[in-house]
Amino acid sequence: MNAKTADRIATATIIGVASLIVLILAGLLGFILFRGVSHISFDFLTSVPQTIKAGGGIGPQLFNSLFLLLLTLIITIPLGLGAGIYMSEYAKPGRLTDSIRLVVEVLSSFPSIVVGLFGLLVIVNLFGFGFSLFSGALALTVFNLPLMVRITEQSLKGVPREQKEASLALGLSRWKTITSVMLPIATPTIVTGTILAAGRVFGEAAALLFTAGMSSPRLDFSNWNPLSPTSPLNPFRPAETLAVHIWKINSEGLAPDAAEIAAGASAVLVITVLLFNFSARWFGRYLHRRFTATK
Amino acid sequence: MHQEGLSAKNLRVFYGEKEAIKGVSLDFAPREVTALIGPSGCGKSTFLRSLNRMNDTIDGVRTTGEIWMDGENINDPGVDVVLLRQKIGMVWQRPNPFHKSIYENIAFGPRYHGVRNKKELDAIVEDCLRKAALWDETKDRLHQSALALSGGQQQRLCIARSIAVKPKVILMDEPASALDPVSTAKVEELISELKQEYSIVIVTHNMHQAARVSDKTAFFYMGKVVEYDVTDKIFTNPSEKATDDYISGRFG
Ligand SMILES: Nc1ncnc2c1ncn2[C@@H]1O[C@H](COP(=O)(O)OP(=O)(O)OP(=O)(O)O)[C@@H](O)[C@H]1O
Ligand SMILES: [Mg+2]
């Protein structure tokens, strides 16, 4: 067999496998969207769920998912940036740094149900935060923080060495070099990575069952006082998210249209994650153009 | 040892266990251009980068010996490297302007070092760009990205950037080797201009360039200086056979 034939066979195999994967993905997406999209309406997205009647919506759940994501990012972005900057620019290579990196890797690939149980034992019961958005956000931090650290570390490592040296050679401090020269170059990558990681958090269910809880109190969307128990903004109230809701109505839904609601909610979930993905790419490119000031 | 200027004494640089610079002593006088020549891998860049302690930023590098500047041994662990680096500018082989506007590339350093007044900054930017013979080409687009400049213009911008923080010495590592002949000629011209104010240490693989721009030349070989003398002498009548062989291209 000559090199040309071998090359053709290899190319054909790779194209074949790739198309198969694309087909499976497209089929999966198509199936979820086909079953669910017809059920999505403004009313469905904004009204409260019904227990035994048909016609319930997913309004509070959608809100909970987005709010929980926001809370998680408020915790993980500053910590992740700080730790990532430390790991990339300050940590001396050695056993300590290597073991921190290992812990970070292990943490991000922990089974989510285990994290959920850990959250139940420690955050919910031991620290007494109860089933709440805050407990849920801490559980999600376990997955999200390691990703943020890694994203920050790698995007800083990706900044050309000469850029950093040029700044140091002008007599700028290490910190100023990081904030004024390196972070602007790394930001598009960090932002893209953050949004992509947010998609993973948004769809998480298992870790939230025992931390954010499986029910929401009756929310009063005109009450914006974060300390009031019926306010949607209260971080210490229980909150059922979209993914948890899907799981719940699939396993114990009593409403006659439970299957349609699950399908509709799944479609909403998938569409939102897709939106995250596309906006991440678009926004990353936009920032890159802004920061590098290329036309 | 020169009162002013820069001098290295018995400098040794190790990458881990490997000794890349094996005891080099050189004096650089003010307002003089010194060329460092020698075959690839002989340690020219390593030596140059140790002069502003840029090797500190690479893990596993150890530097021993002394580097004297303004009556201070700047290789002392107690020295504030941040301040030190302001006094010693650097230009790299590949142009590396900041991903910022032309104006910002120059203003960035001085602003950090305390120049806040807009008029003063404007004046610094114009002055540095003029010195780098770049003002006419860029005065109408100061606030556009520096990355849109040509390679040669970018390199002159990097030189302008380095003089904006008023260094005493400028280190250049093959500053023209990535440039076309016209840009190279401009950079060489610039070096001759700048030497009225600064002392310049330049690494080059181009023998003609070394002969054209430098006052003194040091020939490096395997981590040591084989010969250090007035450039004319090195190129017309070197004392060492190795220098002669290298200059005439008999080994590389
Ligand atoms: N970061 C590094 N880690 C380990 N060894 C290095 C490193 N940088 C350079 N060296 C080694 O040190 C020696 C000197 O390298 P240096 O880059 O100073 O040579 P040079 O004279 O500048 O060569 P060139 O003309 O090719 O630029 C070489 O043997 C090189 O392999
Ligand atoms: Mg070199």
Coordinates of C-alpha atoms and ligand atoms in Angstrom, one line a residue:
Chain A
M1 CA 0.0 0.0 0.0
N2 CA 1.6 3.3 -1.0
A3 CA 1.5 6.5 1.0
K4 CA -1.2 8.0 -1.2
T5 CA -3.7 5.1 -0.6
A6 CA -3.0 5.1 3.1
D7 CA -3.6 8.8 3.2
R8 CA -6.9 8.4 1.4
I9 CA -8.1 5.6 3.7
A10 CA -7.1 7.6 6.8
T11 CA -8.9 10.7 5.5
A12 CA -12.0 8.7 4.7
T13 CA -12.1 7.0 8.1
I14 CA -11.7 10.4 9.9
I15 CA -14.4 12.0 7.8
G16 CA -16.6 9.0 8.4
V17 CA -16.2 9.1 12.2
A18 CA -16.6 12.8 12.3
S19 CA -19.8 12.7 10.3
L20 CA -21.2 10.0 12.5
I21 CA -20.6 12.1 15.6
V22 CA -22.2 15.2 13.9
L23 CA -25.1 13.1 12.9
I24 CA -25.7 11.7 16.4
L25 CA -25.4 15.2 17.9
A26 CA -27.7 16.7 15.3
G27 CA -30.2 13.8 15.8
L28 CA -30.2 14.4 19.6
L29 CA -30.6 18.1 19.3
G30 CA -33.3 17.7 16.6
F31 CA -35.2 15.2 18.7
I32 CA -35.2 17.4 21.8
L33 CA -36.1 20.6 19.9
F34 CA -38.7 18.8 17.8
R35 CA -40.5 17.4 20.9
G36 CA -40.2 20.6 22.9
V37 CA -40.3 23.7 20.8
S38 CA -44.0 23.5 20.0
H39 CA -44.7 23.7 23.7
I40 CA -42.7 26.9 24.2
S41 CA -44.7 30.1 24.5
F42 CA -44.4 33.3 26.4
D43 CA -46.9 32.0 28.8
F44 CA -45.0 28.8 29.3
L45 CA -41.8 30.7 30.1
T46 CA -43.4 33.0 32.6
S47 CA -46.2 31.3 34.4
V48 CA -45.9 29.1 37.5
P49 CA -46.1 25.3 37.4
Q50 CA -49.4 23.5 38.2
T51 CA -49.4 20.4 40.3
I52 CA -52.5 18.5 39.0
K53 CA -53.9 20.7 36.3
A54 CA -52.6 21.1 32.8
G55 CA -51.2 24.4 31.5
G56 CA -48.4 25.0 34.0
G57 CA -45.3 26.9 33.1
I58 CA -41.6 27.1 34.2
G59 CA -41.2 30.8 35.0
P60 CA -39.8 30.5 38.6
Q61 CA -37.6 27.6 37.5
L62 CA -36.1 29.5 34.6
F63 CA -35.5 32.5 36.9
N64 CA -34.0 30.2 39.6
S65 CA -31.5 28.7 37.1
L66 CA -30.3 32.1 35.9
F67 CA -30.1 33.5 39.4
L68 CA -28.3 30.5 40.7
L69 CA -25.8 30.8 37.8
L70 CA -25.3 34.5 38.6
L71 CA -24.7 33.7 42.3
T72 CA -22.2 31.0 41.4
L73 CA -20.3 33.3 39.0
I74 CA -20.2 36.0 41.7
I75 CA -18.4 33.5 43.9
T76 CA -16.2 31.8 41.3
I77 CA -15.0 34.6 39.1
P78 CA -13.0 36.6 41.6
L79 CA -11.7 33.4 43.3
G80 CA -10.9 31.7 40.0
L81 CA -9.2 34.8 38.6
G82 CA -7.1 35.2 41.8
A83 CA -6.1 31.6 42.0
G84 CA -5.5 31.4 38.2
I85 CA -3.2 34.4 38.3
Y86 CA -1.4 33.0 41.3
M87 CA -0.9 29.6 39.6
S88 CA 0.3 31.0 36.4
E89 CA 2.4 33.9 37.5
Y90 CA 3.5 33.6 41.1
A91 CA 3.5 29.9 42.1
K92 CA 7.0 28.4 42.0
P93 CA 7.1 25.1 40.2
G94 CA 7.4 22.3 42.7
R95 CA 5.6 19.7 44.7
L96 CA 3.1 22.1 46.3
T97 CA 2.1 23.7 43.0
D98 CA 1.8 20.3 41.4
S99 CA -0.5 19.0 44.2
I100 CA -2.7 22.1 44.0
R101 CA -3.0 21.5 40.3
L102 CA -3.9 17.9 40.9
V103 CA -6.6 18.8 43.4
V104 CA -8.1 21.3 41.0
E105 CA -8.2 18.6 38.3
V106 CA -9.8 16.0 40.5
L107 CA -12.3 18.5 41.9
S108 CA -13.6 19.4 38.5
S109 CA -14.2 15.8 37.5
F110 CA -16.0 14.8 40.7
P111 CA -19.2 13.0 40.2
S112 CA -21.9 15.6 40.7
I113 CA -24.1 13.4 42.9
V114 CA -21.2 13.0 45.3
V115 CA -20.8 16.8 45.5
G116 CA -24.6 17.0 46.1
L117 CA -24.4 14.6 49.0
F118 CA -21.3 16.4 50.4
G119 CA -23.3 19.7 50.1
L120 CA -26.2 18.2 52.0
L121 CA -24.0 17.0 54.8
V122 CA -21.7 19.9 55.2
I123 CA -23.3 23.1 53.7
V124 CA -27.0 22.3 54.3
N125 CA -26.8 20.5 57.6
L126 CA -23.5 21.2 59.3
F127 CA -23.3 24.9 58.5
G128 CA -27.1 25.2 58.6
F129 CA -27.6 27.1 55.3
G130 CA -30.6 24.7 54.6
F131 CA -31.9 24.0 51.1
S132 CA -31.1 27.3 49.5
L133 CA -29.8 29.1 46.5
F134 CA -26.7 29.8 48.5
S135 CA -26.0 26.1 49.3
G136 CA -26.7 25.3 45.6
A137 CA -24.2 28.0 44.5
L138 CA -21.5 26.6 46.8
A139 CA -22.1 23.1 45.4
L140 CA -21.8 24.4 41.9
T141 CA -18.7 26.3 42.9
V142 CA -17.0 22.9 43.4
F143 CA -17.3 22.3 39.6
N144 CA -17.0 25.8 38.4
L145 CA -14.1 27.1 40.5
P146 CA -11.6 24.5 39.2
L147 CA -12.6 25.3 35.6
M148 CA -12.2 29.1 36.3
V149 CA -8.7 28.5 37.7
R150 CA -7.7 26.4 34.8
I151 CA -9.1 28.8 32.2
T152 CA -7.4 31.8 33.8
E153 CA -4.1 30.0 34.2
Q154 CA -4.0 28.7 30.7
S155 CA -5.0 31.9 29.0
L156 CA -2.3 33.8 30.9
K157 CA 0.2 31.1 29.9
G158 CA -0.9 31.7 26.4
V159 CA 0.1 35.3 26.4
P160 CA 3.4 35.6 24.4
R161 CA 6.4 35.7 26.6
E162 CA 7.7 38.8 24.8
Q163 CA 4.7 40.8 25.8
K164 CA 5.3 40.2 29.4
E165 CA 9.0 40.8 29.1
A166 CA 8.5 44.1 27.2
S167 CA 6.4 45.4 30.1
L168 CA 8.9 44.2 32.8
A169 CA 11.8 45.7 30.8
L170 CA 10.1 49.1 31.0
G171 CA 10.4 48.9 34.8
L172 CA 6.8 47.9 35.5
S173 CA 5.9 45.8 38.5
R174 CA 4.8 42.2 38.1
W175 CA 1.3 43.1 39.2
K176 CA 1.0 46.0 36.8
T177 CA 2.3 43.8 34.0
I178 CA -0.3 41.2 34.7
T179 CA -3.2 43.7 34.9
S180 CA -2.3 46.1 32.1
V181 CA -0.6 43.9 29.6
M182 CA -1.4 40.3 30.1
L183 CA -5.0 40.3 31.3
P184 CA -6.2 42.4 28.3
I185 CA -4.7 39.9 26.0
A186 CA -6.0 36.9 28.0
T187 CA -9.5 38.4 28.6
P188 CA -11.2 37.2 25.4
T189 CA -10.1 33.6 26.2
I190 CA -11.1 33.9 29.8
V191 CA -14.6 35.3 28.9
T192 CA -15.2 32.6 26.3
G193 CA -14.1 29.9 28.8
T194 CA -16.3 31.4 31.6
I195 CA -19.4 31.4 29.4
L196 CA -18.8 27.8 28.2
A197 CA -18.2 26.7 31.8
A198 CA -21.4 28.5 32.8
G199 CA -23.3 26.2 30.3
R200 CA -22.2 23.2 32.3
V201 CA -23.4 24.7 35.5
F202 CA -26.7 25.8 34.0
G203 CA -27.7 22.3 33.1
E204 CA -26.5 20.7 36.4
A205 CA -29.2 18.8 38.3
A206 CA -27.7 16.0 40.5
A207 CA -25.6 18.4 42.7
L208 CA -28.6 20.6 43.3
L209 CA -31.2 18.1 44.4
F210 CA -29.9 18.1 47.9
T211 CA -28.5 21.6 48.1
A212 CA -30.8 24.1 46.3
G213 CA -33.7 21.8 47.0
M214 CA -36.5 20.4 44.9
S215 CA -39.2 23.1 45.6
S216 CA -39.5 26.8 45.5
P217 CA -41.6 28.8 47.9
R218 CA -44.4 30.9 46.4
L219 CA -42.5 33.8 44.9
D220 CA -43.7 37.3 44.7
F221 CA -42.0 38.8 41.7
S222 CA -43.0 42.3 42.8
N223 CA -41.0 42.0 46.0
W224 CA -37.4 42.9 45.3
N225 CA -36.2 43.0 48.9
P226 CA -33.5 40.3 49.1
L227 CA -34.2 39.7 52.8
S228 CA -37.8 38.9 52.4
P229 CA -38.6 35.1 52.3
T230 CA -40.9 35.4 49.3
S231 CA -38.6 37.6 47.3
P232 CA -37.1 35.9 44.3
L233 CA -33.8 37.6 45.1
N234 CA -33.4 36.1 48.6
P235 CA -30.4 33.8 48.3
F236 CA -31.3 31.8 51.4
R237 CA -34.6 30.4 50.0
P238 CA -34.9 27.0 48.5
A239 CA -35.0 27.0 44.7
E240 CA -35.9 24.4 42.2
T241 CA -33.9 24.9 39.0
L242 CA -35.0 24.1 35.4
A243 CA -32.9 20.9 35.2
V244 CA -34.1 19.7 38.6
H245 CA -37.7 20.5 37.5
I246 CA -37.3 18.4 34.4
W247 CA -36.1 15.5 36.6
K248 CA -38.9 15.9 39.0
I249 CA -41.9 16.1 36.6
N250 CA -40.4 13.2 34.7
S251 CA -40.3 11.0 37.8
E252 CA -43.3 12.2 39.8
G253 CA -45.3 14.7 37.8
L254 CA -49.0 14.5 38.3
A255 CA -50.2 17.1 35.8
P256 CA -51.8 15.5 32.7
D257 CA -49.4 17.4 30.4
A258 CA -46.3 16.5 32.4
A259 CA -44.6 14.9 29.4
E260 CA -45.0 18.0 27.3
I261 CA -43.8 20.2 30.0
A262 CA -40.7 18.1 30.5
A263 CA -40.1 18.2 26.7
G264 CA -40.7 22.0 26.6
A265 CA -38.4 22.6 29.6
S266 CA -35.7 20.4 28.0
A267 CA -35.9 22.4 24.8
V268 CA -35.5 25.6 26.8
L269 CA -32.5 24.2 28.6
V270 CA -30.8 23.1 25.4
I271 CA -31.6 26.4 23.6
T272 CA -30.2 28.4 26.5
V273 CA -27.0 26.4 26.6
L274 CA -26.6 26.8 22.9
L275 CA -27.1 30.5 23.3
F276 CA -24.3 30.5 25.9
N277 CA -22.1 28.7 23.4
F278 CA -22.7 31.0 20.5
S279 CA -22.6 34.2 22.5
A280 CA -19.3 33.0 24.1
R281 CA -17.7 32.7 20.7
W282 CA -19.1 35.9 19.4
F283 CA -18.3 37.9 22.5
G284 CA -14.8 36.4 22.7
R285 CA -14.1 37.5 19.1
Y286 CA -15.6 40.9 19.8
L287 CA -13.4 41.4 22.9
H288 CA -10.4 40.2 21.0
R289 CA -10.9 42.9 18.4
R290 CA -11.6 45.5 21.1
F291 CA -8.5 44.8 23.1
T292 CA -6.0 44.2 20.4
A293 CA -7.5 47.3 18.6
T294 CA -7.2 45.6 15.2
K295 CA -9.8 46.6 12.7
Chain B
M1 CA 35.9 49.7 35.7
H2 CA 34.1 52.6 34.2
Q3 CA 32.7 55.2 36.6
E4 CA 29.5 55.5 34.6
G5 CA 28.3 52.8 32.2
L6 CA 27.8 49.2 32.8
S7 CA 30.2 46.4 33.5
A8 CA 30.0 42.7 34.1
K9 CA 32.5 40.9 36.3
N10 CA 33.0 37.2 36.2
L11 CA 29.4 36.6 35.2
R12 CA 28.1 33.0 35.2
V13 CA 24.7 31.9 34.2
F14 CA 23.3 28.4 34.7
Y15 CA 20.2 26.8 33.2
G16 CA 19.7 24.2 35.9
E17 CA 23.0 22.3 36.0
K18 CA 24.1 23.6 32.6
E19 CA 26.5 26.5 32.6
A20 CA 25.7 28.7 29.6
I21 CA 27.9 31.7 30.5
K22 CA 31.2 30.7 31.9
G23 CA 32.7 33.7 33.7
V24 CA 32.4 36.7 31.4
S25 CA 33.8 40.2 32.2
L26 CA 32.9 43.1 29.9
D27 CA 32.8 46.9 30.3
F28 CA 30.3 49.0 28.3
A29 CA 31.1 52.7 28.1
P30 CA 28.5 55.3 27.9
R31 CA 27.7 56.6 24.4
E32 CA 29.2 53.6 22.8
V33 CA 27.8 50.7 20.8
T34 CA 29.1 47.3 21.6
A35 CA 28.3 44.4 19.3
L36 CA 28.1 40.8 20.6
I37 CA 28.9 38.3 17.9
G38 CA 29.4 34.5 17.9
P39 CA 27.9 31.3 16.6
S40 CA 24.4 30.2 17.5
G41 CA 24.0 28.9 21.0
C42 CA 27.2 30.5 22.3
G43 CA 25.2 32.4 24.9
K44 CA 24.9 36.0 23.5
S45 CA 21.2 36.2 24.4
T46 CA 21.7 34.7 27.7
F47 CA 24.4 37.2 28.6
L48 CA 22.4 40.1 27.3
R49 CA 19.3 39.1 29.2
S50 CA 21.3 38.8 32.4
L51 CA 22.3 42.4 32.2
N52 CA 18.7 43.6 33.1
R53 CA 18.0 40.5 35.1
M54 CA 15.4 39.4 32.6
N55 CA 16.6 35.8 33.2
D56 CA 15.1 36.1 36.7
T57 CA 11.7 35.5 35.0
I58 CA 12.8 32.1 33.7
D59 CA 12.5 29.2 36.2
G60 CA 15.7 27.4 37.1
V61 CA 18.1 30.1 36.0
R62 CA 20.9 31.0 38.4
T63 CA 23.3 33.9 37.9
T64 CA 26.5 34.5 39.8
G65 CA 29.1 37.3 39.5
E66 CA 28.7 41.0 39.5
I67 CA 27.1 43.6 37.3
W68 CA 28.0 47.2 38.1
M69 CA 26.0 50.2 37.2
D70 CA 26.1 53.6 38.9
G71 CA 28.3 52.2 41.7
E72 CA 25.9 49.5 42.5
N73 CA 26.1 45.7 42.0
I74 CA 22.8 45.1 40.3
N75 CA 23.1 41.4 40.5
D76 CA 22.8 41.6 44.2
P77 CA 19.6 39.8 45.5
G78 CA 18.7 42.9 47.5
V79 CA 18.4 45.2 44.4
D80 CA 15.0 46.3 43.3
V81 CA 14.7 44.8 39.9
V82 CA 11.7 46.8 39.0
L83 CA 13.5 50.1 39.3
L84 CA 16.6 48.7 37.8
R85 CA 14.9 47.6 34.6
Q86 CA 13.7 51.2 34.0
K87 CA 17.4 52.1 33.6
I88 CA 18.1 49.4 31.1
G89 CA 15.9 49.2 28.0
M90 CA 15.5 46.2 25.8
V91 CA 14.6 45.5 22.2
W92 CA 13.8 41.9 21.0
Q93 CA 14.4 40.1 17.8
R94 CA 10.8 39.9 16.8
P95 CA 8.9 43.3 17.2
N96 CA 6.6 43.0 20.2
P97 CA 4.6 46.1 20.5
F98 CA 1.8 46.0 23.1
H99 CA -1.6 45.2 21.8
K100 CA -2.5 48.9 22.3
S101 CA -2.5 52.1 20.2
I102 CA 0.7 53.6 19.0
Y103 CA 0.3 56.4 21.5
E104 CA -0.3 54.0 24.4
N105 CA 2.7 51.9 23.5
I106 CA 5.0 54.9 24.2
A107 CA 2.9 56.6 27.0
F108 CA 2.4 53.4 29.0
G109 CA 5.8 53.3 30.6
P110 CA 6.2 57.0 31.5
R111 CA 2.7 57.2 32.9
Y112 CA 3.4 54.3 35.2
H113 CA 6.5 56.0 36.4
G114 CA 4.6 59.1 37.3
V115 CA 4.0 61.3 34.3
R116 CA 0.2 62.0 34.5
N117 CA 0.0 65.4 32.7
K118 CA -1.5 64.9 29.3
K119 CA 0.6 67.6 27.7
E120 CA 3.8 66.2 29.1
L121 CA 2.8 62.7 27.8
D122 CA 2.0 64.1 24.4
A123 CA 5.4 65.7 24.3
I124 CA 7.1 62.5 25.3
V125 CA 5.3 60.5 22.7
E126 CA 6.2 63.0 20.0
D127 CA 9.8 63.2 21.1
C128 CA 10.3 59.5 21.2
L129 CA 8.6 58.9 17.9
R130 CA 10.8 61.6 16.3
K131 CA 13.9 60.1 17.7
A132 CA 12.8 56.8 16.3
A133 CA 12.2 58.5 12.9
L134 CA 8.6 57.3 13.1
W135 CA 6.8 60.6 13.7
D136 CA 6.0 61.5 10.1
E137 CA 4.6 58.0 9.4
T138 CA 2.4 57.8 12.5
K139 CA 1.4 61.3 13.6
D140 CA -2.0 61.0 11.9
R141 CA -2.8 57.6 13.4
L142 CA -1.4 57.8 16.9
H143 CA -4.6 56.2 18.3
Q144 CA -4.7 53.3 16.0
S145 CA -3.5 49.9 16.8
A146 CA 0.3 49.5 16.8
L147 CA -0.3 46.0 15.4
A148 CA -1.4 47.6 12.1
L149 CA 2.1 48.9 11.5
S150 CA 4.6 47.1 9.3
G151 CA 7.3 44.9 10.9
G152 CA 10.0 47.6 10.5
Q153 CA 7.7 50.3 11.9
Q154 CA 6.8 48.1 14.8
Q155 CA 10.5 47.6 15.6
R156 CA 11.2 51.3 15.5
L157 CA 8.1 51.8 17.8
C158 CA 9.6 49.2 20.2
I159 CA 12.8 51.2 20.3
A160 CA 10.8 54.4 20.8
R161 CA 9.0 52.7 23.6
S162 CA 12.2 51.7 25.3
I163 CA 13.7 55.2 25.3
A164 CA 10.4 56.7 26.7
V165 CA 11.3 55.7 30.2
K166 CA 14.8 57.3 29.9
P167 CA 17.1 54.4 30.3
K168 CA 20.9 54.7 30.3
V169 CA 21.6 51.5 28.4
I170 CA 19.6 49.8 25.6
L171 CA 20.0 46.1 25.1
M172 CA 19.1 44.8 21.6
D173 CA 18.9 41.2 20.6
E174 CA 19.2 40.8 16.9
P175 CA 16.9 43.8 16.4
A176 CA 17.0 43.8 12.6
S177 CA 17.2 40.1 11.8
A178 CA 13.4 39.9 11.2
L179 CA 13.3 43.0 9.0
D180 CA 13.7 43.8 5.3
P181 CA 16.9 45.6 4.0
V182 CA 15.3 49.1 4.0
S183 CA 13.9 48.7 7.6
T184 CA 17.2 47.3 8.6
A185 CA 19.0 50.3 7.3
K186 CA 16.6 52.6 9.2
V187 CA 17.2 50.7 12.4
E188 CA 21.0 50.9 12.0
E189 CA 20.7 54.6 11.3
L190 CA 18.6 54.9 14.5
I191 CA 21.3 53.1 16.5
S192 CA 23.9 55.5 15.4
E193 CA 21.6 58.4 16.4
L194 CA 20.8 56.9 19.8
K195 CA 24.4 56.3 20.7
Q196 CA 24.8 60.1 21.3
E197 CA 22.7 59.6 24.5
Y198 CA 22.7 55.9 25.4
S199 CA 25.1 53.1 25.6
I200 CA 23.9 50.3 23.4
V201 CA 24.7 46.6 23.5
I202 CA 23.6 44.8 20.3
V203 CA 23.6 41.1 19.4
T204 CA 23.9 40.4 15.8
H205 CA 24.6 37.6 13.3
N206 CA 25.3 40.1 10.6
M207 CA 29.0 40.8 10.4
H208 CA 28.6 43.9 8.2
Q209 CA 26.1 45.3 10.6
A210 CA 28.4 44.8 13.5
A211 CA 31.2 46.5 11.6
R212 CA 28.9 49.4 10.5
V213 CA 27.2 50.2 13.8
S214 CA 29.5 49.3 16.6
D215 CA 32.5 50.9 18.3
K216 CA 33.6 47.7 20.2
T217 CA 32.9 44.1 19.4
A218 CA 33.0 41.0 21.7
F219 CA 33.3 37.6 20.2
F220 CA 31.5 34.9 22.2
Y221 CA 32.3 31.3 21.9
M222 CA 30.9 28.4 24.0
G223 CA 29.8 30.7 26.8
K224 CA 33.1 32.7 27.0
V225 CA 34.4 35.9 25.5
V226 CA 37.3 34.9 23.2
E227 CA 38.1 38.5 22.2
Y228 CA 36.9 41.9 23.0
D229 CA 38.3 44.9 21.2
V230 CA 37.7 48.0 19.1
T231 CA 35.5 46.9 16.2
D232 CA 38.0 47.9 13.5
K233 CA 40.7 45.8 15.1
I234 CA 38.4 42.8 15.4
F235 CA 37.4 42.9 11.8
T236 CA 40.7 43.8 10.2
N237 CA 43.3 42.3 12.5
P238 CA 41.9 40.0 15.2
S239 CA 44.4 38.6 17.8
E240 CA 42.7 35.2 18.1
K241 CA 42.5 32.7 15.3
A242 CA 39.0 31.6 16.4
T243 CA 37.8 35.2 15.9
D244 CA 39.3 35.4 12.5
D245 CA 37.8 32.1 11.5
Y246 CA 34.4 33.1 12.6
I247 CA 34.5 36.5 10.9
S248 CA 35.7 35.2 7.7
G249 CA 32.9 32.5 7.7
R250 CA 35.2 29.5 8.2
F251 CA 32.9 28.2 10.9
G252 CA 29.5 29.0 12.0
Ligands
LIG1 N1 15.4 28.7 28.6 C1 16.5 27.9 28.5 N2 16.6 26.8 29.2 C2 17.7 25.9 29.1 N3 18.7 26.2 28.3 C3 18.7 27.3 27.5 C4 17.6 28.3 27.6 N4 17.8 29.3 26.8 C5 19.1 29.0 26.2 N5 19.6 27.9 26.7 C6 20.9 27.3 26.3 O1 21.9 28.2 26.6 C7 22.9 28.3 25.6 C8 23.0 29.7 25.1 O2 21.8 30.1 24.5 P1 21.5 31.5 23.9 O3 20.1 31.7 23.5 O4 22.1 32.5 24.9 O5 22.5 31.5 22.6 P2 22.7 32.7 21.5 O6 24.1 32.9 21.4 O7 21.8 33.8 21.8 O8 22.2 31.9 20.2 P3 21.4 32.5 18.9 O9 22.5 33.2 18.1 O10 21.0 31.2 18.2 O11 20.4 33.4 19.4 C9 22.4 27.3 24.5 O12 23.1 26.1 24.6 C10 20.9 27.1 24.8 O13 20.6 25.8 24.5
MG2 MG 20.0 34.6 20.8

